Tab-separated table of N, CA and C in Angstrom:
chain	number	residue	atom	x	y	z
A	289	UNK	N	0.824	-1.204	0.000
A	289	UNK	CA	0.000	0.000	0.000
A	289	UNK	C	0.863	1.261	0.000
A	290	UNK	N	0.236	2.311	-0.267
A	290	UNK	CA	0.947	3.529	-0.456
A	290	UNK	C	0.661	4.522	0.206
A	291	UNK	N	1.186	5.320	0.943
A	291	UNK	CA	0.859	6.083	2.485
A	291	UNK	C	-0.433	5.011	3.298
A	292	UNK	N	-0.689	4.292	3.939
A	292	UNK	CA	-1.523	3.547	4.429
A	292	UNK	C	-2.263	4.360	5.335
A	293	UNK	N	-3.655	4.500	5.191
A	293	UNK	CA	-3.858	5.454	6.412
A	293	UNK	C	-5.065	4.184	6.797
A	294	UNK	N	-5.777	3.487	8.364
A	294	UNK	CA	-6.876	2.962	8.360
A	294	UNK	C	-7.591	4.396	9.191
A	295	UNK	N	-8.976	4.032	8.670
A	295	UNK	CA	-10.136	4.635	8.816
A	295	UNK	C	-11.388	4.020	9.545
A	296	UNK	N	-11.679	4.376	10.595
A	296	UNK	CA	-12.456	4.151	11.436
A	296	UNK	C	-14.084	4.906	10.892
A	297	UNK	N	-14.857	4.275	10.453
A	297	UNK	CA	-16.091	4.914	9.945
A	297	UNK	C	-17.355	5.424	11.029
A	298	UNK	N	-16.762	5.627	12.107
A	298	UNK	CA	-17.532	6.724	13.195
A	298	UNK	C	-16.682	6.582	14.427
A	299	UNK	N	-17.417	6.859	15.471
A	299	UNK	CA	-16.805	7.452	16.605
A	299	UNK	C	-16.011	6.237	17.138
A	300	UNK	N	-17.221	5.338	17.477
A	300	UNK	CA	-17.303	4.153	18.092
A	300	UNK	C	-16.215	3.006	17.561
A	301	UNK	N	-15.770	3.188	16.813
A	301	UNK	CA	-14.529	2.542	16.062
A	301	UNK	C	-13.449	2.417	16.048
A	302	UNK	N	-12.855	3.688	16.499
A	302	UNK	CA	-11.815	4.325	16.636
A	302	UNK	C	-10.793	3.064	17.554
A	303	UNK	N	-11.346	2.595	17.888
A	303	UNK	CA	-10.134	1.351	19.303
A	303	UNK	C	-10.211	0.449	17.994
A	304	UNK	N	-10.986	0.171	17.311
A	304	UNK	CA	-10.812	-1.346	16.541
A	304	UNK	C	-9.683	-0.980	15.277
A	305	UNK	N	-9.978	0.745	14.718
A	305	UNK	CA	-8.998	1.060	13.813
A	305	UNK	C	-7.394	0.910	14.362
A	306	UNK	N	-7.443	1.067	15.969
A	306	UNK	CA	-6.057	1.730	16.512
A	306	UNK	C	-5.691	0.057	16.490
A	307	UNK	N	-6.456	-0.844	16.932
A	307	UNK	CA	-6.229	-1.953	17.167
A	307	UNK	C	-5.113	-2.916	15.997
A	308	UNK	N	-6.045	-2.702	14.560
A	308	UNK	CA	-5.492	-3.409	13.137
A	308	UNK	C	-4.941	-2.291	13.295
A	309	UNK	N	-4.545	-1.176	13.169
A	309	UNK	CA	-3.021	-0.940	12.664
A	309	UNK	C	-2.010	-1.069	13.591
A	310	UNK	N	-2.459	-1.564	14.885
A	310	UNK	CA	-1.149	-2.363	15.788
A	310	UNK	C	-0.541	-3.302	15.177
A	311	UNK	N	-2.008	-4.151	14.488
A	311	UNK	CA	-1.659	-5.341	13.713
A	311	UNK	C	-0.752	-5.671	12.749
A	312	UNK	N	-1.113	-4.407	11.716
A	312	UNK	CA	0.056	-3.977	10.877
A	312	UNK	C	1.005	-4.208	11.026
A	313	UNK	N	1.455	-3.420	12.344
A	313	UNK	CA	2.852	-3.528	12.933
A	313	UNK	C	3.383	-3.910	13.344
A	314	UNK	N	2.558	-5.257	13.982
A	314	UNK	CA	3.105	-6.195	14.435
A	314	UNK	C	3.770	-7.549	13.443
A	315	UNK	N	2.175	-7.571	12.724
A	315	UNK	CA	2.613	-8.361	11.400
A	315	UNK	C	3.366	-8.577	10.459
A	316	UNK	N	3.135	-7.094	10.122
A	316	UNK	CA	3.965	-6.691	8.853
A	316	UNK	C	5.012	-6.008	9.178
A	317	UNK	N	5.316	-5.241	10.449
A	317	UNK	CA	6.348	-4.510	9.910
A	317	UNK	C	5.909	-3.148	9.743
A	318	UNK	N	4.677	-3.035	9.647
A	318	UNK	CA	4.168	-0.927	8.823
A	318	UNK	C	4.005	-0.239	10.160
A	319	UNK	N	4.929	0.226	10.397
A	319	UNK	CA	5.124	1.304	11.249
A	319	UNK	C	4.670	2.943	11.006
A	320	UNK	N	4.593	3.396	9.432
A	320	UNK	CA	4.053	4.493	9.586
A	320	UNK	C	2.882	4.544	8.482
A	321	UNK	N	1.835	3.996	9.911
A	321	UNK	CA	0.608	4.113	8.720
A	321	UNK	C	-0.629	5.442	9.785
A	322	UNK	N	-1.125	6.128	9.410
A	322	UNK	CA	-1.978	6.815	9.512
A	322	UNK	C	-3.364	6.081	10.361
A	323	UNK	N	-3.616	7.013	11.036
A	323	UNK	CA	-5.499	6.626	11.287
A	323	UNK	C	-6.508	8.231	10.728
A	324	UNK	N	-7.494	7.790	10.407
A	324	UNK	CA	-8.431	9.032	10.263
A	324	UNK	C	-9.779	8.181	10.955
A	325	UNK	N	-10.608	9.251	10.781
A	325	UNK	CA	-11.998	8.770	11.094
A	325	UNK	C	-12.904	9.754	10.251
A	326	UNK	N	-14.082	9.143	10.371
A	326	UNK	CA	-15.914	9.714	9.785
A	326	UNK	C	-15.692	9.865	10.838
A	327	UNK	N	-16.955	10.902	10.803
A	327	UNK	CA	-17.937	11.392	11.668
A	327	UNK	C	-19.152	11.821	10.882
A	328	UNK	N	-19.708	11.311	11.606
A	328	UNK	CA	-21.729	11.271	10.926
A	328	UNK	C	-22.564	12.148	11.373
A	329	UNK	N	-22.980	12.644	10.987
A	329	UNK	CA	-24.129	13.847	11.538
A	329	UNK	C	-25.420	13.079	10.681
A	330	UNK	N	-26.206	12.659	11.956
A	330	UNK	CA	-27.522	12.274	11.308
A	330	UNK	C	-28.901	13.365	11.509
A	331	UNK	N	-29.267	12.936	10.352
A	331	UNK	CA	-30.969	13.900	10.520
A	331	UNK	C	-31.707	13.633	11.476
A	332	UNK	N	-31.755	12.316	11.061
A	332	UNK	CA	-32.588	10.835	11.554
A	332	UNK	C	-32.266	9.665	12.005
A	333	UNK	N	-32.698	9.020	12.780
A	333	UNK	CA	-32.397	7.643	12.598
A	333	UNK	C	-32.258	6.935	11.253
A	334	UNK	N	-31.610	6.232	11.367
A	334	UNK	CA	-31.232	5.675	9.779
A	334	UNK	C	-30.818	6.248	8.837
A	335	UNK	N	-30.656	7.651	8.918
A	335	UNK	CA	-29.964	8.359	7.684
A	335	UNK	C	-29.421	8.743	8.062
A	336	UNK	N	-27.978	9.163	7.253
A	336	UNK	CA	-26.756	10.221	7.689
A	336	UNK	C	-27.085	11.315	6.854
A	337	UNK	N	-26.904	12.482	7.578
A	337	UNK	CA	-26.963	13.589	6.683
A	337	UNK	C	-25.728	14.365	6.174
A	338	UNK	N	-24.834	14.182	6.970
A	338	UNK	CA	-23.383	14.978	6.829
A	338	UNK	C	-22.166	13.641	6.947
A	339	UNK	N	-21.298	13.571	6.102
A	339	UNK	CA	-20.576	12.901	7.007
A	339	UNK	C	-19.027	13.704	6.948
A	340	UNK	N	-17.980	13.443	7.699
A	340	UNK	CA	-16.678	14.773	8.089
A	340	UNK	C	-15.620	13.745	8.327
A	341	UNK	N	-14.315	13.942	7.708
A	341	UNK	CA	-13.264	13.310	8.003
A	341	UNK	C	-12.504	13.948	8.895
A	342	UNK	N	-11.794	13.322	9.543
A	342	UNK	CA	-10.592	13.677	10.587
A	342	UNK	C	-9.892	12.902	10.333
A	343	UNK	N	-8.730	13.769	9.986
A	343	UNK	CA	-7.552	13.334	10.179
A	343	UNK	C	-7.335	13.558	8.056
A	344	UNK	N	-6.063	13.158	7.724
A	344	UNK	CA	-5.801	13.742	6.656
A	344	UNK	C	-5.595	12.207	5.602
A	345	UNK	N	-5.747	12.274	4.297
A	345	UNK	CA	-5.981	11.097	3.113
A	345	UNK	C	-5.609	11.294	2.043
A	346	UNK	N	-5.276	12.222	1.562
A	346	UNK	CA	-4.672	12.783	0.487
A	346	UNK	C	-3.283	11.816	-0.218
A	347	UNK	N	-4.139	11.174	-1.182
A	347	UNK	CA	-2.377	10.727	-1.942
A	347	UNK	C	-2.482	9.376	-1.360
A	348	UNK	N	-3.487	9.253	-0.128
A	348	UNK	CA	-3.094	7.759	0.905
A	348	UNK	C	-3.969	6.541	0.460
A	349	UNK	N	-3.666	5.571	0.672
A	349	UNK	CA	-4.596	3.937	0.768
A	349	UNK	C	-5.111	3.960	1.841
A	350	UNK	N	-6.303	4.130	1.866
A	350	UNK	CA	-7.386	3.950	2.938
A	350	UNK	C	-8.101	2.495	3.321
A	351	UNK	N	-8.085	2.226	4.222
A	351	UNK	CA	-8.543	0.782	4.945
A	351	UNK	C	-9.493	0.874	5.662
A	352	UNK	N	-11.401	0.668	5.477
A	352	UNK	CA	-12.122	1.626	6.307
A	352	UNK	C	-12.217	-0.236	6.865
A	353	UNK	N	-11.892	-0.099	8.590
A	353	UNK	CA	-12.122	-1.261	9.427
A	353	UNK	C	-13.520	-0.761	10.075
A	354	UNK	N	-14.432	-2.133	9.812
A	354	UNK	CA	-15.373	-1.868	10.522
A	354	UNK	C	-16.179	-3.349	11.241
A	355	UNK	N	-16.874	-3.570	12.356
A	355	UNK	CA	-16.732	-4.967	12.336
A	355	UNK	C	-18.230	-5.356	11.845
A	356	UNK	N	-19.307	-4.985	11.562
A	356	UNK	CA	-20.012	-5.265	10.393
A	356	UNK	C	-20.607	-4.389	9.343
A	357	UNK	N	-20.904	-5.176	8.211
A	357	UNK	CA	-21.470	-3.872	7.367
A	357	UNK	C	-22.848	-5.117	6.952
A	358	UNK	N	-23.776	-3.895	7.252
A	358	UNK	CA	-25.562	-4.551	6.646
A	358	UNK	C	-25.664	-4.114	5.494
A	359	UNK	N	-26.116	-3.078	5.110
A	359	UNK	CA	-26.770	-2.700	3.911
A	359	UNK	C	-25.840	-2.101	2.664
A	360	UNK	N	-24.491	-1.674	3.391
A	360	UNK	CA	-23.116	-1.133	2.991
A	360	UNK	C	-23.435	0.257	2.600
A	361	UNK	N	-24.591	0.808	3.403
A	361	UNK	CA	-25.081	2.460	2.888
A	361	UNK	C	-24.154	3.556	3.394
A	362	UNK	N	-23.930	3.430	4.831
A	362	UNK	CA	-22.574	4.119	5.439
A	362	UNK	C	-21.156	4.129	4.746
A	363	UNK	N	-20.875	2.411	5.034
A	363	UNK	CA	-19.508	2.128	4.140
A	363	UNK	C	-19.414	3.236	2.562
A	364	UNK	N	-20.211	2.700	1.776
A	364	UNK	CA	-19.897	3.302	0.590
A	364	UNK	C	-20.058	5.209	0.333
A	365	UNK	N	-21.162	5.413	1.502
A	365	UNK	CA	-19.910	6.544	1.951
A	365	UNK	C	-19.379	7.180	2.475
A	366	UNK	N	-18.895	6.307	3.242
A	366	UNK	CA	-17.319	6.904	3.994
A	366	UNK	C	-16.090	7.042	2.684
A	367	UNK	N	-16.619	5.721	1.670
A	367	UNK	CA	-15.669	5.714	0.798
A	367	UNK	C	-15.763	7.005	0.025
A	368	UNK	N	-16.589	7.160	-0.727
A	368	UNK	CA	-16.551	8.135	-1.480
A	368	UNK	C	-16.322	10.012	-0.717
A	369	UNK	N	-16.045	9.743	1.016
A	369	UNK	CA	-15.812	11.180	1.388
A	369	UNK	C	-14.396	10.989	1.482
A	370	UNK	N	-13.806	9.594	1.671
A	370	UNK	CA	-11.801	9.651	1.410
A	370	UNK	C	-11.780	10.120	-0.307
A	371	UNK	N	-12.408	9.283	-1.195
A	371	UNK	CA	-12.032	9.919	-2.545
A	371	UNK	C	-12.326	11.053	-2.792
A	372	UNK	N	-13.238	11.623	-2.479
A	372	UNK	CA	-13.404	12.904	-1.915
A	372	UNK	C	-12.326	14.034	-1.839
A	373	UNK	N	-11.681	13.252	-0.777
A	373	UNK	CA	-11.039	14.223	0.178
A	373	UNK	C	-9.152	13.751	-0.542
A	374	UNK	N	-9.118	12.768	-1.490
A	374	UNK	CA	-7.865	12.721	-2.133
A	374	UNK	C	-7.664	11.706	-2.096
A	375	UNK	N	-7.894	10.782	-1.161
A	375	UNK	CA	-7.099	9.406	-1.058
A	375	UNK	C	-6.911	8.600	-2.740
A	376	UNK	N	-5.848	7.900	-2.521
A	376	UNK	CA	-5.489	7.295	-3.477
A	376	UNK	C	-6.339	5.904	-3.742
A	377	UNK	N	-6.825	5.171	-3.115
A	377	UNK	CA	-7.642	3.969	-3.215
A	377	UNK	C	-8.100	4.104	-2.130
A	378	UNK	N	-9.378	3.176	-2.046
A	378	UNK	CA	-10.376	2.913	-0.524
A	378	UNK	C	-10.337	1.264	-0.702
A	379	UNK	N	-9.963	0.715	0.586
A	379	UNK	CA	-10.189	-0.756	0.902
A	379	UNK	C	-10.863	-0.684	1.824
A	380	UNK	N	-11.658	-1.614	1.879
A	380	UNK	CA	-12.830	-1.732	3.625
A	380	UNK	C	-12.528	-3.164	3.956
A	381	UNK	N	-12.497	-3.510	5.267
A	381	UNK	CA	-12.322	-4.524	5.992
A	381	UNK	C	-13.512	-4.900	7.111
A	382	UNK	N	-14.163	-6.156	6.961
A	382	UNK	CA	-14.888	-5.851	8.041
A	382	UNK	C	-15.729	-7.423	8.546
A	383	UNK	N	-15.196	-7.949	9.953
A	383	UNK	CA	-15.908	-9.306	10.080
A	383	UNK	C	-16.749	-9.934	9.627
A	384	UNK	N	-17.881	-8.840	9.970
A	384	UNK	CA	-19.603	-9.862	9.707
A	384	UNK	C	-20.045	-9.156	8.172
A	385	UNK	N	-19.887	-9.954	7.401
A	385	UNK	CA	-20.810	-9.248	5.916
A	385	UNK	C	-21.745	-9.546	5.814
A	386	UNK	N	-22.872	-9.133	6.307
A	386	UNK	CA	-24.546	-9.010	6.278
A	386	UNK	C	-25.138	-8.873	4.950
A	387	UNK	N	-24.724	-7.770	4.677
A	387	UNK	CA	-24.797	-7.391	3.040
A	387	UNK	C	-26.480	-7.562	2.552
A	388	UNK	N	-27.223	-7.479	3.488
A	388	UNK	CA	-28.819	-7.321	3.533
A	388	UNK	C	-28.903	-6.111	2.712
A	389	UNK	N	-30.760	-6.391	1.978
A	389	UNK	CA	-30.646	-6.047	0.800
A	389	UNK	C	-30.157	-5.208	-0.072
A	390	UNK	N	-29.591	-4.148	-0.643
A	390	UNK	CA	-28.964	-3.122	-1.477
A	390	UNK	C	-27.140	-3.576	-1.222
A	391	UNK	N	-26.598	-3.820	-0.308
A	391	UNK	CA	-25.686	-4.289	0.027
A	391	UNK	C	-24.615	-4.639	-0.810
A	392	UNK	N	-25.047	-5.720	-1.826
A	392	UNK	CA	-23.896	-6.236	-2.281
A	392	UNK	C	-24.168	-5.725	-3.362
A	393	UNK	N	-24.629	-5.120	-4.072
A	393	UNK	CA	-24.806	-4.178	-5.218
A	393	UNK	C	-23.967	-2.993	-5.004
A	394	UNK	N	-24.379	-1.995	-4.007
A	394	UNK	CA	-23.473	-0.910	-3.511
A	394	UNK	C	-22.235	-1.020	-3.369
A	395	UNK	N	-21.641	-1.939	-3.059
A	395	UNK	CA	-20.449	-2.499	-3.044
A	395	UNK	C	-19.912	-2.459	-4.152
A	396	UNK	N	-20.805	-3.663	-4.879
A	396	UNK	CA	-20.164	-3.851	-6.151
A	396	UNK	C	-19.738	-2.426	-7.322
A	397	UNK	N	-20.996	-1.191	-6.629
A	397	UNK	CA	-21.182	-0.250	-7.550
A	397	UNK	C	-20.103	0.880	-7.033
A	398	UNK	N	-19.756	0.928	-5.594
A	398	UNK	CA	-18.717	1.966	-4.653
A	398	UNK	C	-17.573	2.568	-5.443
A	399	UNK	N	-16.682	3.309	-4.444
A	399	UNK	CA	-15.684	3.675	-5.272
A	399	UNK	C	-14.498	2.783	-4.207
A	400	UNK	N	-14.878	1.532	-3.773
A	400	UNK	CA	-14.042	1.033	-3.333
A	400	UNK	C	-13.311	-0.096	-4.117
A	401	UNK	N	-11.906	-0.085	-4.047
A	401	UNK	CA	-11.356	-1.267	-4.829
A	401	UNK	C	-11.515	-2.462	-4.505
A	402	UNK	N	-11.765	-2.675	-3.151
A	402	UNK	CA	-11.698	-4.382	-2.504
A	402	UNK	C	-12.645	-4.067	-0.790
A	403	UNK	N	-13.807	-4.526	-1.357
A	403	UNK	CA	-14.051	-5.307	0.604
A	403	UNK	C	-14.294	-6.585	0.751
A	404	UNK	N	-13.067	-6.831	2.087
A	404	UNK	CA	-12.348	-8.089	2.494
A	404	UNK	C	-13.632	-8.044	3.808
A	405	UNK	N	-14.371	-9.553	3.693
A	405	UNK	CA	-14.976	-9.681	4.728
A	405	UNK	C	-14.764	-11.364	5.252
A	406	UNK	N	-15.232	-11.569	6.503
A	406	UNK	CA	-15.068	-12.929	7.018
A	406	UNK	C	-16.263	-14.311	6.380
A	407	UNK	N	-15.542	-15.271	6.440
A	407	UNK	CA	-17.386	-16.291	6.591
A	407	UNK	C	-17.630	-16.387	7.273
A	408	UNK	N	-18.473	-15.655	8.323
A	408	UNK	CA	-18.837	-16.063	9.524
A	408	UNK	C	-20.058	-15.975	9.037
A	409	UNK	N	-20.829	-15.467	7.528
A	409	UNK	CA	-22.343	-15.788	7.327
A	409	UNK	C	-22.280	-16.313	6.029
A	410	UNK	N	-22.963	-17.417	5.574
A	410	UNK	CA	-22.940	-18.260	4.718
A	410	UNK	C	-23.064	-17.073	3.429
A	411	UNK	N	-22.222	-17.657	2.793
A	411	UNK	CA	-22.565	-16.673	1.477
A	411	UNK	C	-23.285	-17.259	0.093
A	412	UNK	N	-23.618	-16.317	-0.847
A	412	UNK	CA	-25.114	-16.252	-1.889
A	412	UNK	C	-23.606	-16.541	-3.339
A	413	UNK	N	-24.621	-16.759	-4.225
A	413	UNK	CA	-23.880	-16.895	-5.368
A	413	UNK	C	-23.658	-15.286	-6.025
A	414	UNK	N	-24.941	-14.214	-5.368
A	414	UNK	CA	-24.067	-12.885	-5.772
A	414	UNK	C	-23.368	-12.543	-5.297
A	415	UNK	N	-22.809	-12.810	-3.973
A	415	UNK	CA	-21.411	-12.036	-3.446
A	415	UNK	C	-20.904	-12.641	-4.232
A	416	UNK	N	-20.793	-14.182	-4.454
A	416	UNK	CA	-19.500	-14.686	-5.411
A	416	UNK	C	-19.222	-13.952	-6.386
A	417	UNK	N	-20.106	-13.464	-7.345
A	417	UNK	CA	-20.430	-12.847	-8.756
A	417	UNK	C	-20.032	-11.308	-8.230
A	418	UNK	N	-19.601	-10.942	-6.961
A	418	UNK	CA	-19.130	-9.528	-6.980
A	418	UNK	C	-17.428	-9.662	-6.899
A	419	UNK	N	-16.901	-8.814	-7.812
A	419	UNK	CA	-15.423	-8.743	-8.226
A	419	UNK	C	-14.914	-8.152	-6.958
A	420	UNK	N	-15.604	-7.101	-6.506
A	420	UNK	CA	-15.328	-6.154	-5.405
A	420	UNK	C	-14.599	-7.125	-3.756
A	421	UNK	N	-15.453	-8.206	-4.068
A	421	UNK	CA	-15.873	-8.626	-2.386
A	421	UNK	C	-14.881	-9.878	-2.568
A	422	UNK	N	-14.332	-9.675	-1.408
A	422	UNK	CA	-13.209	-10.832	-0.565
A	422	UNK	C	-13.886	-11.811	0.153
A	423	UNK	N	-13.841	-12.904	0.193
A	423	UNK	CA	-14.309	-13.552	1.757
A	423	UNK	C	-13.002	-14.430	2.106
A	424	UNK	N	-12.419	-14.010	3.168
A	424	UNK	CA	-11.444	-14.989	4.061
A	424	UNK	C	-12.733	-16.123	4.942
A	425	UNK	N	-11.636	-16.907	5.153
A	425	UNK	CA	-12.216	-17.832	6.247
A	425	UNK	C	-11.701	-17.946	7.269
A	426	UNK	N	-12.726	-18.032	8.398
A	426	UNK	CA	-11.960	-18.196	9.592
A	426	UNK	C	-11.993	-19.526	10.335
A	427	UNK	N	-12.296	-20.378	9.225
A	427	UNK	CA	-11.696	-21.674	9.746
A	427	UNK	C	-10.110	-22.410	10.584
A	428	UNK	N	-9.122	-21.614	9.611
A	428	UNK	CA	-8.109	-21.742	10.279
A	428	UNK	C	-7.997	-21.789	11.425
A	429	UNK	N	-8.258	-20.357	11.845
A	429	UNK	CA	-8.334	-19.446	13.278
A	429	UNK	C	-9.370	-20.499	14.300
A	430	UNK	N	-10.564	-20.710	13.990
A	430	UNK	CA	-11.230	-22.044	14.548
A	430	UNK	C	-10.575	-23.117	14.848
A	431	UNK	N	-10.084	-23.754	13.812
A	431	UNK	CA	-9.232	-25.250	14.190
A	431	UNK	C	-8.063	-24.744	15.264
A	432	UNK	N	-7.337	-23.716	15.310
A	432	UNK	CA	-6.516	-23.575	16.255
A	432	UNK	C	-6.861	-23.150	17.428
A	433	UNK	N	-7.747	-22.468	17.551
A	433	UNK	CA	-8.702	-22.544	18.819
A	433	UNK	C	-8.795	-23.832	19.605
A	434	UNK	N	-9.875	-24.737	18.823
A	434	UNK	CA	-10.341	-26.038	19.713
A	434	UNK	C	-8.376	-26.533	19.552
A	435	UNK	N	-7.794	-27.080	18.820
A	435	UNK	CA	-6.771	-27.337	18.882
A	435	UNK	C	-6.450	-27.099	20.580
A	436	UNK	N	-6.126	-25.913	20.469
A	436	UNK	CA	-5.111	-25.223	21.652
A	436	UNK	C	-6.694	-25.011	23.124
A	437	UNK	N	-7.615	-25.122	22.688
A	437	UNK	CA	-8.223	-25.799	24.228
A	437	UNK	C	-8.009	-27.290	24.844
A	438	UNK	N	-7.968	-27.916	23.293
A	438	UNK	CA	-8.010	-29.906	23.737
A	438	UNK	C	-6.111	-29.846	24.402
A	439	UNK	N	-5.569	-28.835	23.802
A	439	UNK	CA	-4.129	-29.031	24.005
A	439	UNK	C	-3.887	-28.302	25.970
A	440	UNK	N	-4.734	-27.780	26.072
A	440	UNK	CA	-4.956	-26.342	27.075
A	440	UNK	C	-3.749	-25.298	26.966
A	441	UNK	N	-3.958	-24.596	25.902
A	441	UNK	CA	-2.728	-23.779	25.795
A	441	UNK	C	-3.657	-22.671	25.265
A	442	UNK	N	-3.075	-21.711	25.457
A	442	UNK	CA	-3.718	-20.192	25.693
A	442	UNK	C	-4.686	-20.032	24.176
A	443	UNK	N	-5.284	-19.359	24.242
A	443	UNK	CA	-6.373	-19.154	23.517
A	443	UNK	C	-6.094	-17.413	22.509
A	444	UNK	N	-5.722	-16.712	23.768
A	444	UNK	CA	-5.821	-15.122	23.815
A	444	UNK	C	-3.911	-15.088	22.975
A	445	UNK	N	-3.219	-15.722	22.842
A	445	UNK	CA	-2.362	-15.920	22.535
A	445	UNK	C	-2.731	-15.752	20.911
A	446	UNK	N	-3.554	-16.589	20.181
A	446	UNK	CA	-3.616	-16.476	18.922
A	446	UNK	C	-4.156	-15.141	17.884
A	447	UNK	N	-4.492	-13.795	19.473
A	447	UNK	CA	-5.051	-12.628	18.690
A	447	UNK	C	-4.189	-11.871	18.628
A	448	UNK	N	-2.700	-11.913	19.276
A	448	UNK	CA	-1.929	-11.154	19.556
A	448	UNK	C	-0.742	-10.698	18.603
């Protein structure tokens, strides 16, 4: 990636963004990657009316971490206020892909290059048919779990 900045898509996020780009750094090695955040100003329930970046994107690869996305109405745009605002590409990351109804269309239609989501919900033959959408598995991460309980060896060890 190129200036890496992750992006936390509201308030409430902000620990899970700080969190994966520990990860980064732990993983990989990326020591100078950026955080920004949304901020949402709603009318209403269910609608956003404003949404405001903090922190700076310009020129950067954006990573919006979020741990689920339903309808992907927020997500897609948070994305389009980093392209917006300069960023060089938008990636979204995010556990649970719900992707209830408009969802995986918006996605497919966003100005995002790639959202990487988990199987933790059985997936449709249109996510397959979306170019956009990732699914990892977290099977691995499962088998080493029960593994390392039948073994009794730390558990909290494998998030670290």
């Amino acid at each position: 990636p190129h200036n890496p900045v992750i992006v936390s898509p509201d308030a409430g996020g902000v620990y899970r963004a700080k969190k994966f780009k520990e990860g980064l750094a732990y993983k990989y090695g990326w020591e100078d990657v950026g955080i920004a955040m949304i901020i949402k100003q709603r009318a209403r329930a269910g609608s956003v009316d404003q949404m405001d970046l903090v922190g700076d994107v310009k020129d950067c690869d954006c990573i919006i971490v979020d741990d689920m996305i339903d309808t992907a109405g927020t997500l897609c745009k948070a994305a389009d206020v980093l392209v917006d605002q300069g960023a060089r590409r938008v990636f979204a990351f995010a556990s649970h892909g719900l992707l209830s109804g408009p969802g995986n269309d918006r996605i497919a239609n966003s100005s995002m290059e790639e959202c990487v989501i988990l199987n933790t919900i059985p997936s449709t033959p249109q996510r397959a048919a979306n170019d956009k959408l990732v699914e990892l598995s977290v099977a691995p991460l499962l088998a080493q779990t029960i593994f390392n309980i039948h073994a009794k060896r730390s558990i909290s060890a494998l998030f670290k």
